[in-house]
Amino acid sequence: EVQLVESGGGLVQPGGSLRLSCAASGFTFSDHYMDWVRQAPGKGLEWIGRTRNKADHYTTEYAASVKGRFTVSRDNSKNSLFLQMNSLKTEDTAVYYCAKTLRFELHSYIDYWGQGTLVTVSS
Amino acid sequence: DIQMTQSPSSLSASVGDRVAITCRASQGIGIYLAWFQQKPGKAPKSLIYAASSLQSGVPSKFSGSGSGTDFTLTISDLQPEDFATYYCQHYHSYPLTFGGGTKVEIK
């Protein structure tokens, strides 16, 4: 059974940093692209970043809203995904979800989601 | 960036109804479209990928169609557990983007 468990959320001041983790199990972690998606309170879903798999050299992609401030990384030895968030702004307040993807032709889509972790950026 | 526009933003329906939600992409995305269901306070759940393929374990009352720029999610025989918010997302190119969501409420 696929399980994704996020941790590391909490209250942080504007300009601060936070590192989220996602512990994965139930699948061969290194084979899959992994995503981070967030949802501000009362708002819709926003894709924010992706790390590719081993075959594609673990390269990353980001949404413009977080590029240069957030970094997606992974530790395949620990089946873990990370989101390092720097220079946090109040508008980064959201529930952050990690998500597993599956390959279809040359594209990868989300098939499983974690339960999410809340990040609050406030003074 | 590719913009995804869902309509309607909300709808009211009765148990047993059939409803359709549309999702329009600002440029062609082939069939690289997914649909998700989200209930209040819960994580999203994956329903459909490749525009019309059901995720494992998703009941056949959910169906998807379309290609290019216009897509539809249809839910048949609405049941209380289907009342939720539904999102489309393209995965054709970066950045991946979601539609704004459609809230399906009980009439």
XYZ file of N, CA and C in Angstrom, chain A residues 33 35 37 39 43-47 50 52 61 97 104-105 107-111 113-115, chain B residues 31-32 34 36 38 42-46 49-50 55 87 89 91-96 98 100:
138
model
N 8.871 10.140 -10.366
C 8.866 11.567 -10.164
C 7.985 11.840 -8.936
N 6.074 15.123 -6.625
C 5.612 16.511 -6.670
C 5.320 17.073 -5.282
N 2.547 20.003 -3.945
C 1.375 20.806 -4.293
C 0.911 21.493 -3.019
N -2.029 24.291 -0.986
C -3.394 24.819 -1.008
C -3.525 25.857 0.099
N -8.630 28.180 -0.672
C -8.294 28.361 -2.087
C -8.113 27.022 -2.801
N -7.762 27.093 -4.075
C -7.562 25.899 -4.879
C -6.155 25.328 -4.753
N -5.886 24.327 -5.575
C -4.609 23.638 -5.560
C -3.594 24.352 -6.442
N -2.348 24.376 -6.000
C -1.265 25.001 -6.762
C -0.081 24.041 -6.804
N 0.309 23.587 -7.983
C 1.523 22.787 -8.138
C 2.725 23.690 -7.931
N 8.657 19.733 -8.638
C 8.808 18.312 -8.987
C 10.278 17.934 -9.006
N 12.459 14.725 -10.649
C 12.375 13.564 -11.512
C 13.029 12.351 -10.844
N 11.835 20.866 -11.381
C 11.051 21.915 -12.023
C 10.294 22.655 -10.930
N 1.175 19.417 0.256
C 1.006 17.991 -0.012
C 2.185 17.468 -0.828
N 3.050 8.168 -17.947
C 2.165 7.797 -19.050
C 2.748 8.402 -20.307
N 3.165 7.574 -21.229
C 3.888 8.046 -22.418
C 5.085 8.864 -21.920
N 4.888 11.639 -20.119
C 4.427 12.596 -19.120
C 4.062 11.872 -17.833
N 4.178 12.578 -16.711
C 3.888 11.974 -15.405
C 2.737 12.691 -14.718
N 1.793 11.902 -14.201
C 0.609 12.442 -13.535
C 0.567 11.948 -12.101
N -0.124 12.697 -11.237
C -0.240 12.334 -9.826
C -1.220 11.174 -9.662
N -0.789 10.133 -8.917
C -1.731 9.060 -8.590
C -1.983 8.917 -7.086
N -1.591 10.936 -3.063
C -1.337 12.147 -2.300
C -1.066 11.805 -0.835
N -0.231 12.619 -0.203
C -0.102 12.547 1.237
C -1.253 13.270 1.899
N -1.241 13.308 3.235
C -2.339 13.932 3.972
C -2.137 15.424 4.158
N -3.977 14.675 -24.433
C -4.860 14.047 -23.440
C -4.223 14.071 -22.063
N -3.249 14.976 -21.869
C -2.497 14.992 -20.613
C -3.230 15.797 -19.556
N -5.656 15.372 -15.866
C -6.100 14.557 -14.734
C -7.226 15.257 -13.996
N -9.245 15.330 -10.077
C -9.112 14.998 -8.657
C -10.383 15.391 -7.913
N -11.768 16.373 -3.985
C -11.331 16.756 -2.654
C -12.533 17.040 -1.763
N -9.748 17.265 3.751
C -9.046 16.050 3.335
C -8.108 16.326 2.171
N -7.156 15.403 1.970
C -6.274 15.491 0.816
C -7.051 15.169 -0.458
N -6.602 15.696 -1.580
C -7.232 15.307 -2.843
C -7.072 13.813 -3.100
N -7.962 13.317 -3.946
C -7.909 11.916 -4.376
C -7.880 11.908 -5.899
N -7.011 11.081 -6.456
C -6.905 11.007 -7.910
C -8.045 10.165 -8.476
N -6.817 9.937 -15.185
C -5.616 10.420 -15.845
C -5.785 10.201 -17.349
N -4.909 10.822 -18.106
C -4.991 10.716 -19.574
C -6.401 11.013 -20.085
N -8.405 5.897 -12.466
C -7.417 5.389 -11.523
C -7.957 4.083 -10.929
N -11.195 19.096 -9.212
C -10.167 19.890 -9.887
C -9.636 19.144 -11.100
N -6.266 19.139 -13.799
C -4.868 19.559 -13.862
C -4.263 19.049 -15.166
N -0.846 18.055 -17.295
C 0.553 17.690 -17.038
C 1.307 17.586 -18.368
N 0.932 18.477 -19.288
C 1.523 18.490 -20.628
C 2.915 19.098 -20.625
N 3.111 20.168 -19.863
C 4.370 20.899 -19.873
C 4.472 21.684 -18.573
N 5.651 22.231 -18.327
C 5.831 22.966 -17.075
C 5.601 24.458 -17.290
N 4.980 25.120 -16.306
C 4.484 24.587 -15.037
C 3.160 23.850 -15.183
N 2.997 22.789 -14.411
C 1.709 22.115 -14.353
C 0.732 23.068 -13.677
N -3.507 23.759 -12.267
C -4.834 23.248 -11.922
C -5.901 24.230 -12.366
N -9.569 26.013 -11.362
C -9.956 26.670 -10.127
C -10.862 25.851 -9.221
